[in-house]
CSV table of C-alpha atoms in Angstrom, one decimal:
chain,number,residue,atom,x,y,z
A,19,UNK,CA,98.3,83.5,58.4
A,20,UNK,CA,99.1,86.8,60.1
A,21,UNK,CA,96.5,88.4,62.3
A,22,UNK,CA,94.6,91.5,61.4
A,23,UNK,CA,96.4,94.8,62.1
A,24,UNK,CA,95.1,96.0,65.5
A,25,UNK,CA,94.6,99.5,64.0
A,26,UNK,CA,92.3,98.0,61.4
A,27,UNK,CA,90.4,96.1,64.1
A,28,UNK,CA,90.0,99.3,66.0
A,29,UNK,CA,88.6,101.2,63.0
A,30,UNK,CA,86.3,98.3,62.2
A,31,UNK,CA,85.0,98.4,65.7
A,32,UNK,CA,84.1,102.0,65.1
A,33,UNK,CA,82.1,100.9,62.1
A,34,UNK,CA,84.6,102.0,59.4
A,35,UNK,CA,85.2,99.7,56.5
A,36,UNK,CA,89.0,99.7,57.0
A,37,UNK,CA,91.4,97.2,55.6
A,38,UNK,CA,91.1,94.8,52.7
A,39,UNK,CA,88.5,92.2,52.0
A,40,UNK,CA,91.0,89.7,53.2
A,41,UNK,CA,91.3,91.6,56.5
A,42,UNK,CA,87.5,91.5,56.9
A,43,UNK,CA,87.4,87.8,56.2
A,44,UNK,CA,90.2,87.1,58.6
A,45,UNK,CA,88.6,89.1,61.4
A,46,UNK,CA,85.4,87.0,60.9
A,47,UNK,CA,87.1,83.6,60.9
A,48,UNK,CA,90.1,83.9,63.2
A,49,UNK,CA,88.9,83.3,66.8
A,50,UNK,CA,91.5,85.5,68.3
A,51,UNK,CA,90.8,88.5,65.9
A,52,UNK,CA,87.1,88.0,66.2
A,53,UNK,CA,87.3,88.1,70.0
A,54,UNK,CA,89.4,91.2,69.9
A,55,UNK,CA,87.0,92.9,67.5
A,56,UNK,CA,84.1,92.0,69.8
A,57,UNK,CA,86.0,93.5,72.9
A,58,UNK,CA,86.5,96.8,71.1
A,59,UNK,CA,83.0,96.9,69.6
A,60,UNK,CA,81.5,96.6,73.0
A,61,UNK,CA,83.5,99.7,74.1
A,62,UNK,CA,82.3,101.6,71.1
A,63,UNK,CA,78.7,100.6,71.7
A,64,UNK,CA,78.8,101.5,75.3
A,65,UNK,CA,80.4,104.8,74.6
A,66,UNK,CA,78.0,105.7,71.9
A,67,UNK,CA,74.9,104.6,73.8
A,68,UNK,CA,72.2,106.9,72.8
A,69,UNK,CA,74.5,109.0,70.7
A,70,UNK,CA,75.4,111.5,73.3
A,71,UNK,CA,77.5,109.5,75.8
A,72,UNK,CA,77.2,109.5,79.6
A,73,UNK,CA,78.0,112.6,81.5
A,74,UNK,CA,80.1,112.9,84.6
A,75,UNK,CA,78.7,115.3,87.1
A,76,UNK,CA,80.6,116.8,89.9
A,77,UNK,CA,78.9,116.5,93.4
A,78,UNK,CA,77.9,119.9,94.9
A,79,UNK,CA,80.4,121.4,97.3
A,80,UNK,CA,78.6,120.5,100.5
A,81,UNK,CA,79.3,116.8,99.9
A,82,UNK,CA,83.0,117.3,100.6
A,83,UNK,CA,82.2,119.5,103.6
A,84,UNK,CA,80.2,116.5,105.1
A,85,UNK,CA,82.9,114.0,104.2
A,86,UNK,CA,85.6,116.2,105.7
A,87,UNK,CA,83.5,116.6,108.9
A,88,UNK,CA,83.0,112.9,109.2
A,89,UNK,CA,86.6,111.9,108.6
A,90,UNK,CA,88.5,114.9,110.1
A,91,UNK,CA,90.0,115.7,106.7
A,92,UNK,CA,91.0,119.2,105.8
A,93,UNK,CA,87.8,121.0,104.8
A,94,UNK,CA,89.5,123.1,102.2
A,95,UNK,CA,87.2,123.0,99.2
A,96,UNK,CA,88.0,120.2,96.8
A,97,UNK,CA,86.3,120.1,93.5
A,98,UNK,CA,86.2,116.8,91.8
A,99,UNK,CA,87.6,116.9,88.3
A,100,UNK,CA,84.4,116.1,86.4
A,101,UNK,CA,86.1,119.1,84.8
A,102,UNK,CA,88.8,117.9,82.6
A,103,UNK,CA,86.3,115.3,82.5
A,104,UNK,CA,83.5,115.4,80.1
A,105,UNK,CA,84.6,114.2,76.7
A,106,UNK,CA,81.0,114.3,75.6
A,107,UNK,CA,77.9,116.2,76.4
A,108,UNK,CA,74.3,115.7,76.3
A,109,UNK,CA,72.3,118.3,74.4
A,110,UNK,CA,72.1,121.5,76.3
A,111,UNK,CA,68.9,123.5,76.2
A,112,UNK,CA,69.5,126.5,74.0
A,113,UNK,CA,68.9,130.0,75.2
A,114,UNK,CA,67.8,132.5,72.6
A,115,UNK,CA,68.7,136.1,73.2
A,116,UNK,CA,69.5,139.1,71.3
A,117,UNK,CA,72.9,140.6,71.6
A,118,UNK,CA,71.6,143.5,73.7
A,119,UNK,CA,68.3,144.2,75.3
A,120,UNK,CA,65.9,141.6,76.5
A,121,UNK,CA,67.1,139.0,78.9
A,122,UNK,CA,65.5,135.6,79.2
A,123,UNK,CA,63.2,134.9,82.0
A,124,UNK,CA,65.7,133.3,84.3
A,125,UNK,CA,67.8,135.3,86.7
A,126,UNK,CA,71.1,136.2,85.1
A,127,UNK,CA,73.0,138.3,87.6
A,128,UNK,CA,76.8,138.0,87.9
A,129,UNK,CA,76.4,135.3,90.5
A,130,UNK,CA,74.2,133.2,88.3
A,131,UNK,CA,76.5,133.7,85.3
A,132,UNK,CA,79.5,132.7,87.4
A,133,UNK,CA,77.6,129.7,88.7
A,134,UNK,CA,76.6,128.6,85.3
A,135,UNK,CA,80.1,129.1,84.0
A,136,UNK,CA,81.7,127.2,86.8
A,137,UNK,CA,79.1,124.5,86.6
A,138,UNK,CA,80.0,124.3,82.9
A,139,UNK,CA,83.6,124.0,83.8
A,140,UNK,CA,83.1,121.5,86.5
A,141,UNK,CA,80.6,119.3,84.9
A,142,UNK,CA,78.8,120.8,82.0
A,143,UNK,CA,75.1,120.9,81.9
A,144,UNK,CA,73.5,117.6,82.6
A,145,UNK,CA,70.4,116.8,80.7
A,146,UNK,CA,67.7,115.7,83.1
A,147,UNK,CA,68.3,112.7,85.1
A,148,UNK,CA,65.0,111.9,83.7
A,149,UNK,CA,66.8,111.4,80.4
A,150,UNK,CA,66.9,107.7,80.9
A,151,UNK,CA,65.4,106.8,77.5
A,152,UNK,CA,68.9,106.7,76.1
A,153,UNK,CA,70.1,103.8,78.1
A,154,UNK,CA,67.6,101.6,76.4
A,155,UNK,CA,69.3,102.0,73.1
A,156,UNK,CA,72.7,100.8,74.0
A,157,UNK,CA,73.4,98.8,71.0
A,158,UNK,CA,71.7,100.9,68.4
A,159,UNK,CA,73.5,103.3,66.3
A,160,UNK,CA,72.2,106.8,66.9
A,161,UNK,CA,69.3,107.5,64.6
A,162,UNK,CA,70.7,110.7,63.2
A,163,UNK,CA,72.2,111.6,59.9
A,164,UNK,CA,74.9,114.0,59.3
A,165,UNK,CA,73.7,117.1,57.4
A,166,UNK,CA,76.9,119.0,57.3
A,167,UNK,CA,80.4,119.1,58.6
A,168,UNK,CA,81.7,122.6,59.1
A,169,UNK,CA,85.3,123.5,59.8
A,170,UNK,CA,85.6,126.4,62.3
A,171,UNK,CA,88.7,128.6,61.9
A,172,UNK,CA,90.1,131.6,63.7
A,173,UNK,CA,89.4,135.1,62.4
A,174,UNK,CA,92.4,137.1,61.0
A,175,UNK,CA,91.7,140.0,63.4
A,176,UNK,CA,92.3,137.7,66.4
A,177,UNK,CA,96.0,136.7,66.0
A,178,UNK,CA,96.0,135.1,69.5
A,179,UNK,CA,93.7,132.4,68.3
A,180,UNK,CA,95.8,131.2,65.4
A,181,UNK,CA,96.4,127.6,65.9
A,182,UNK,CA,92.9,126.9,67.3
A,183,UNK,CA,90.4,125.0,65.3
A,184,UNK,CA,87.0,123.5,65.7
A,185,UNK,CA,84.4,121.4,64.0
A,186,UNK,CA,80.6,121.6,64.0
A,187,UNK,CA,78.8,118.6,62.8
A,188,UNK,CA,75.2,119.2,62.1
A,189,UNK,CA,73.0,116.2,62.6
A,190,UNK,CA,69.3,115.7,62.0
A,191,UNK,CA,67.0,113.3,63.7
A,192,UNK,CA,63.4,112.8,62.7
A,193,UNK,CA,62.3,115.6,64.9
A,194,UNK,CA,65.2,118.0,65.5
A,195,UNK,CA,68.5,119.2,64.4
A,196,UNK,CA,71.6,119.0,66.5
A,197,UNK,CA,74.9,120.7,66.4
A,198,UNK,CA,77.8,118.7,67.7
A,199,UNK,CA,80.6,121.2,68.4
A,200,UNK,CA,84.2,120.4,69.2
A,201,UNK,CA,86.8,123.1,69.8
A,202,UNK,CA,90.6,122.5,69.8
A,203,UNK,CA,91.7,125.5,71.9
A,204,UNK,CA,93.7,126.1,75.0
A,205,UNK,CA,92.0,126.1,78.4
A,206,UNK,CA,91.4,129.7,79.3
A,207,UNK,CA,89.9,131.6,82.2
A,208,UNK,CA,86.3,131.9,81.3
A,209,UNK,CA,84.3,129.6,79.1
A,210,UNK,CA,83.5,129.0,75.5
A,211,UNK,CA,80.0,129.7,74.2
A,212,UNK,CA,78.5,128.7,70.8
A,213,UNK,CA,76.4,131.1,68.8
A,214,UNK,CA,74.5,131.2,65.5
A,215,UNK,CA,75.1,134.6,63.9
A,216,UNK,CA,72.6,136.3,61.6
A,217,UNK,CA,73.5,137.9,58.4
A,218,UNK,CA,73.1,141.4,59.8
A,219,UNK,CA,76.0,140.6,62.1
A,220,UNK,CA,74.0,141.8,65.1
A,221,UNK,CA,71.4,139.3,65.9
A,222,UNK,CA,72.5,136.0,67.4
A,223,UNK,CA,71.3,132.9,69.1
A,224,UNK,CA,73.2,131.4,71.9
A,225,UNK,CA,73.2,127.6,71.6
A,226,UNK,CA,75.0,127.1,74.9
A,227,UNK,CA,78.4,126.7,76.5
A,228,UNK,CA,81.1,124.1,75.7
A,229,UNK,CA,82.0,121.8,78.5
A,230,UNK,CA,85.5,121.6,80.0
A,231,UNK,CA,86.4,119.1,77.3
A,232,UNK,CA,85.5,121.8,74.8
A,233,UNK,CA,82.7,119.9,73.3
A,234,UNK,CA,79.0,120.3,73.3
A,235,UNK,CA,75.9,118.9,71.6
A,236,UNK,CA,73.2,121.5,71.1
A,237,UNK,CA,69.7,121.5,69.9
A,238,UNK,CA,69.1,124.0,67.2
A,239,UNK,CA,65.9,125.8,68.3
A,240,UNK,CA,63.1,124.6,66.2
A,241,UNK,CA,62.0,127.2,63.7
A,242,UNK,CA,65.4,128.8,63.4
A,243,UNK,CA,65.9,130.4,60.0
A,244,UNK,CA,69.2,129.0,59.0
A,245,UNK,CA,69.3,131.1,55.8
A,246,UNK,CA,69.6,134.0,58.1
A,247,UNK,CA,71.5,132.5,61.1
A,248,UNK,CA,74.0,130.9,58.8
A,249,UNK,CA,77.3,131.3,60.7
A,250,UNK,CA,78.6,129.5,63.7
A,251,UNK,CA,80.7,131.4,66.2
A,252,UNK,CA,82.5,130.3,69.3
A,253,UNK,CA,83.3,133.1,71.8
A,254,UNK,CA,85.5,133.1,74.9
A,255,UNK,CA,83.2,134.5,77.6
A,256,UNK,CA,84.6,136.1,80.8
A,257,UNK,CA,82.9,135.5,84.1
A,258,UNK,CA,81.6,139.0,84.2
A,259,UNK,CA,77.9,138.3,84.5
A,260,UNK,CA,77.1,139.5,81.1
A,261,UNK,CA,74.9,137.3,78.9
A,262,UNK,CA,76.0,139.0,75.8
A,263,UNK,CA,78.6,137.9,73.3
A,264,UNK,CA,82.0,139.0,74.6
A,265,UNK,CA,83.1,140.1,71.1
A,266,UNK,CA,86.0,137.8,71.5
A,267,UNK,CA,85.4,135.3,68.7
A,268,UNK,CA,87.7,132.3,68.8
A,269,UNK,CA,86.6,130.5,65.6
A,270,UNK,CA,83.9,130.8,63.1
A,271,UNK,CA,82.4,128.9,60.2
A,272,UNK,CA,79.6,129.1,57.7
A,273,UNK,CA,76.8,126.6,57.2
A,274,UNK,CA,77.1,125.1,53.7
A,275,UNK,CA,74.1,125.3,51.4
A,276,UNK,CA,73.2,121.7,52.1
A,277,UNK,CA,72.5,122.7,55.7
A,278,UNK,CA,70.2,125.6,54.9
A,279,UNK,CA,67.1,123.5,54.3
A,280,UNK,CA,64.9,126.2,55.4
A,281,UNK,CA,63.8,126.4,59.0
A,282,UNK,CA,64.4,123.6,61.5
A,283,UNK,CA,60.8,122.9,62.1
A,284,UNK,CA,60.1,119.3,62.7
A,285,UNK,CA,59.3,117.2,59.7
B,8,UNK,CA,102.2,102.0,78.2
B,9,UNK,CA,100.4,105.0,79.5
B,10,UNK,CA,101.5,106.6,82.8
B,11,UNK,CA,98.6,106.6,85.2
B,12,UNK,CA,98.3,109.3,87.8
B,13,UNK,CA,95.7,107.1,89.4
B,14,UNK,CA,98.5,104.9,90.7
B,15,UNK,CA,99.9,107.8,92.6
B,16,UNK,CA,96.5,108.6,94.1
B,17,UNK,CA,96.1,104.9,95.1
B,18,UNK,CA,99.5,104.9,96.7
B,19,UNK,CA,98.8,108.0,98.7
B,20,UNK,CA,95.5,106.6,99.8
B,21,UNK,CA,96.7,103.2,100.9
B,22,UNK,CA,99.6,104.9,102.6
B,23,UNK,CA,97.1,106.8,104.7
B,24,UNK,CA,98.5,110.2,103.9
B,25,UNK,CA,96.6,113.0,105.6
B,26,UNK,CA,95.5,114.7,102.3
B,27,UNK,CA,95.0,111.5,100.5
B,28,UNK,CA,91.2,111.4,100.9
B,29,UNK,CA,91.0,114.9,99.3
B,30,UNK,CA,93.1,113.6,96.4
B,31,UNK,CA,90.9,110.5,96.0
B,32,UNK,CA,87.7,112.6,96.2
B,33,UNK,CA,89.1,115.1,93.7
B,34,UNK,CA,89.9,112.2,91.3
B,35,UNK,CA,86.9,110.0,91.8
B,36,UNK,CA,84.2,112.2,93.4
B,37,UNK,CA,82.5,112.8,90.0
B,38,UNK,CA,82.6,109.1,89.1
B,39,UNK,CA,81.0,108.0,92.4
B,40,UNK,CA,78.4,110.8,92.4
B,41,UNK,CA,77.5,110.3,88.8
B,42,UNK,CA,76.9,106.5,89.3
B,43,UNK,CA,74.8,107.3,92.4
B,44,UNK,CA,72.8,110.0,90.6
B,45,UNK,CA,72.1,107.9,87.6
B,46,UNK,CA,71.1,105.0,89.7
B,47,UNK,CA,69.0,106.8,92.3
B,48,UNK,CA,67.8,109.7,90.3
B,49,UNK,CA,67.6,112.0,93.3
B,50,UNK,CA,70.2,114.5,94.1
B,51,UNK,CA,69.9,114.3,97.8
B,52,UNK,CA,70.2,110.5,97.8
B,53,UNK,CA,73.1,110.7,95.5
B,54,UNK,CA,74.8,113.2,97.8
B,55,UNK,CA,74.2,110.9,100.8
B,56,UNK,CA,75.6,107.9,98.9
B,57,UNK,CA,78.7,109.8,97.8
B,58,UNK,CA,79.4,110.8,101.4
B,59,UNK,CA,78.9,107.3,102.6
B,60,UNK,CA,81.2,105.9,99.9
B,61,UNK,CA,84.1,108.2,100.7
B,62,UNK,CA,83.7,108.0,104.5
B,63,UNK,CA,83.5,104.2,104.3
B,64,UNK,CA,86.4,104.0,101.9
B,65,UNK,CA,88.5,106.1,104.3
B,66,UNK,CA,87.6,104.1,107.3
B,67,UNK,CA,88.3,100.8,105.6
B,68,UNK,CA,91.4,101.9,103.6
B,69,UNK,CA,93.5,99.2,105.1
B,70,UNK,CA,91.4,96.6,103.3
B,71,UNK,CA,92.2,98.2,99.9
B,72,UNK,CA,94.8,96.0,98.3
B,73,UNK,CA,96.6,97.7,95.4
B,74,UNK,CA,97.8,94.3,94.2
B,75,UNK,CA,94.3,93.0,93.7
B,76,UNK,CA,92.7,95.8,91.8
B,77,UNK,CA,92.4,99.5,91.0
B,78,UNK,CA,91.2,102.1,93.4
B,79,UNK,CA,88.6,103.2,90.9
B,80,UNK,CA,87.2,99.6,90.8
B,81,UNK,CA,87.2,99.4,94.5
B,82,UNK,CA,85.3,102.6,94.8
B,83,UNK,CA,82.9,101.5,92.1
B,84,UNK,CA,82.2,98.3,94.1
B,85,UNK,CA,81.5,100.3,97.3
B,86,UNK,CA,79.3,102.7,95.3
B,87,UNK,CA,77.2,99.8,94.0
B,88,UNK,CA,76.8,98.4,97.5
B,89,UNK,CA,75.7,101.8,98.9
B,90,UNK,CA,73.3,102.4,96.0
B,91,UNK,CA,71.8,98.9,96.6
B,92,UNK,CA,71.4,99.8,100.3
B,93,UNK,CA,69.8,103.1,99.4
B,94,UNK,CA,67.4,101.4,97.1
B,95,UNK,CA,66.5,98.8,99.7
B,96,UNK,CA,65.8,101.5,102.2
B,97,UNK,CA,63.6,103.3,99.8
B,98,UNK,CA,61.8,100.1,99.1
B,99,UNK,CA,61.3,99.5,102.9
B,100,UNK,CA,59.9,103.0,103.2
B,101,UNK,CA,57.5,102.5,100.4
B,102,UNK,CA,56.4,99.2,101.9
B,103,UNK,CA,55.7,100.8,105.2
B,104,UNK,CA,53.7,103.5,103.5
B,105,UNK,CA,51.7,100.9,101.6
B,106,UNK,CA,51.0,98.9,104.7
B,107,UNK,CA,49.8,102.0,106.4
B,108,UNK,CA,47.6,102.5,103.3
B,109,UNK,CA,46.4,99.0,103.6
B,110,UNK,CA,48.1,97.5,100.5
B,111,UNK,CA,50.9,95.0,100.1
B,112,UNK,CA,54.1,95.7,98.3
B,113,UNK,CA,56.2,92.9,96.9
B,114,UNK,CA,58.8,94.1,94.5
B,115,UNK,CA,62.1,92.7,93.6
B,116,UNK,CA,65.1,94.5,95.1
B,117,UNK,CA,66.8,96.7,92.6
B,118,UNK,CA,70.5,97.1,91.9
B,119,UNK,CA,72.1,99.8,89.7
B,120,UNK,CA,72.0,98.7,86.1
B,121,UNK,CA,75.4,97.5,84.9
B,122,UNK,CA,75.4,99.5,81.7
B,123,UNK,CA,74.9,102.7,83.6
B,124,UNK,CA,78.0,102.0,85.7
B,125,UNK,CA,80.0,100.9,82.6
B,126,UNK,CA,79.1,104.0,80.7
B,127,UNK,CA,80.0,106.3,83.5
B,128,UNK,CA,83.3,104.5,84.0
B,129,UNK,CA,84.0,104.9,80.3
B,130,UNK,CA,83.2,108.6,80.4
B,131,UNK,CA,85.5,108.9,83.4
B,132,UNK,CA,88.4,107.2,81.6
B,133,UNK,CA,87.8,109.2,78.4
B,134,UNK,CA,88.2,112.3,80.6
B,135,UNK,CA,91.6,111.1,81.7
B,136,UNK,CA,93.0,111.1,78.2
B,137,UNK,CA,95.3,114.0,77.2
B,138,UNK,CA,93.4,116.7,75.3
B,139,UNK,CA,94.4,115.9,71.8
B,140,UNK,CA,93.8,112.2,72.2
B,141,UNK,CA,90.5,112.8,73.9
B,142,UNK,CA,89.4,114.9,71.0
B,143,UNK,CA,90.3,112.2,68.5
B,144,UNK,CA,88.2,109.7,70.5
B,145,UNK,CA,85.3,112.0,70.9
B,146,UNK,CA,85.2,112.7,67.2
B,147,UNK,CA,85.5,109.0,66.5
B,148,UNK,CA,82.7,108.1,68.8
B,149,UNK,CA,80.2,110.9,68.2
B,150,UNK,CA,80.9,112.8,65.0
B,151,UNK,CA,80.4,110.3,62.2
B,152,UNK,CA,83.7,111.5,60.8
B,153,UNK,CA,86.0,108.8,59.4
B,154,UNK,CA,89.6,108.6,60.7
B,155,UNK,CA,90.8,110.3,57.5
B,156,UNK,CA,88.3,113.2,58.1
B,157,UNK,CA,89.4,113.4,61.8
B,158,UNK,CA,93.0,113.7,60.7
B,159,UNK,CA,92.1,116.4,58.2
B,160,UNK,CA,90.0,118.4,60.7
B,161,UNK,CA,92.5,118.2,63.5
B,162,UNK,CA,95.5,118.6,61.2
B,163,UNK,CA,97.1,115.4,62.5
B,164,UNK,CA,99.0,112.8,60.5
B,165,UNK,CA,96.8,109.8,59.6
B,166,UNK,CA,99.1,107.4,61.4
B,167,UNK,CA,98.8,109.4,64.6
B,168,UNK,CA,95.0,109.4,64.5
B,169,UNK,CA,94.9,105.6,63.8
B,170,UNK,CA,97.3,105.0,66.7
B,171,UNK,CA,95.3,107.3,69.0
B,172,UNK,CA,92.1,105.4,68.1
B,173,UNK,CA,93.7,101.9,68.7
B,174,UNK,CA,95.3,102.9,71.9
B,175,UNK,CA,92.3,104.8,73.1
B,176,UNK,CA,89.9,101.9,72.6
B,177,UNK,CA,92.4,99.5,74.2
B,178,UNK,CA,92.8,101.8,77.2
B,179,UNK,CA,89.0,102.2,77.7
B,180,UNK,CA,88.6,98.5,77.4
B,181,UNK,CA,91.4,97.9,80.0
B,182,UNK,CA,89.8,100.3,82.4
B,183,UNK,CA,86.4,98.5,82.2
B,184,UNK,CA,88.2,95.2,82.8
B,185,UNK,CA,90.4,96.6,85.6
B,186,UNK,CA,87.5,98.1,87.4
B,187,UNK,CA,85.7,94.8,87.1
B,188,UNK,CA,82.7,96.3,85.4
B,189,UNK,CA,83.1,94.5,82.0
B,190,UNK,CA,81.2,91.3,81.4
């Protein structure tokens, strides 16, 4: 009997019901295919972990200075590429702010903005090192359900973004709602920021910045009225120190009715 | 098979080229630092360990044998050792403190948990994939989309997505095994 197609094994490792019943039976009974499936399943379980994946974080610049000093290497700054790095991201803490007017409590000057942006590029936001709870759940599937899958598309008035695309997958856990955002767009100077837009077209909530892999998982602030904040927008933000939307929208999409289950207060 | 720029970095390193350490740091700095940070949970300790790992790697570069394993795996091993040293030192400090305070401390020496290292190595390898392939893997792992839906969302042929998934999983698995962190 021929062995199970490796592509089918890979999909089965991801939890999909790929292939025929015969494939499934073979993968169970053939020692070679069963071992291969186990090898790949372990990768999937490790990668999924607590549902967010492990983050790479770049060391701060002074670490290279010290290494260069100790080894006589050229101290020209080197930034480890946690950058191209992060395929995944832990939930970033959302910041709520109106388009203009009040700033949040944290300092937001140009330096800080640049620093945040660069950190985003270099490593993305790391969710507390204290976030160790996740490692306990290595073999468990994430306890979230998908509420909606939203395709994000470029707007007609921005011809330069034609060809880009994104997805936003809204997931709910028992206590919160998450937005898993992926953007397929060229790397640009600046950074991509994810927003919820209100119906008035003026008010907006910043969910956070995409990492250098152009992905991000964001907590939708509890209490958000999704009937009002019903559109998702990704902007390209310059490093200009402004916390406001740059008015350069890359892609946009609307929450489907199924996702508008009132506010996101915990159930 | 996939071309691996890591081979070039390893070659430059074992050849002792002057800028090789910078190359190695650029490629593996985040891997080493992330393992240290997750194991030690203190930034300053993680910075110290990262420094120790690269300084020690540079000084002992002649003992790195490209035929016997990957540079990434070698650095992961050094990182584990330095993390273990840091944890021992921490334990010694707390024992002294406890003795001063009149108590006795007997706790088992800690080592960095394997799954932490494995997961960070996976994240590192995922990051090495070309953009479109990484996107397929990220969606496959974290979005709950099926491969058909991924193909639809990304506008890729179904066969391409299936192939990316198979090759992606294989490559991640190979990296775990090559770096000696798989069980």
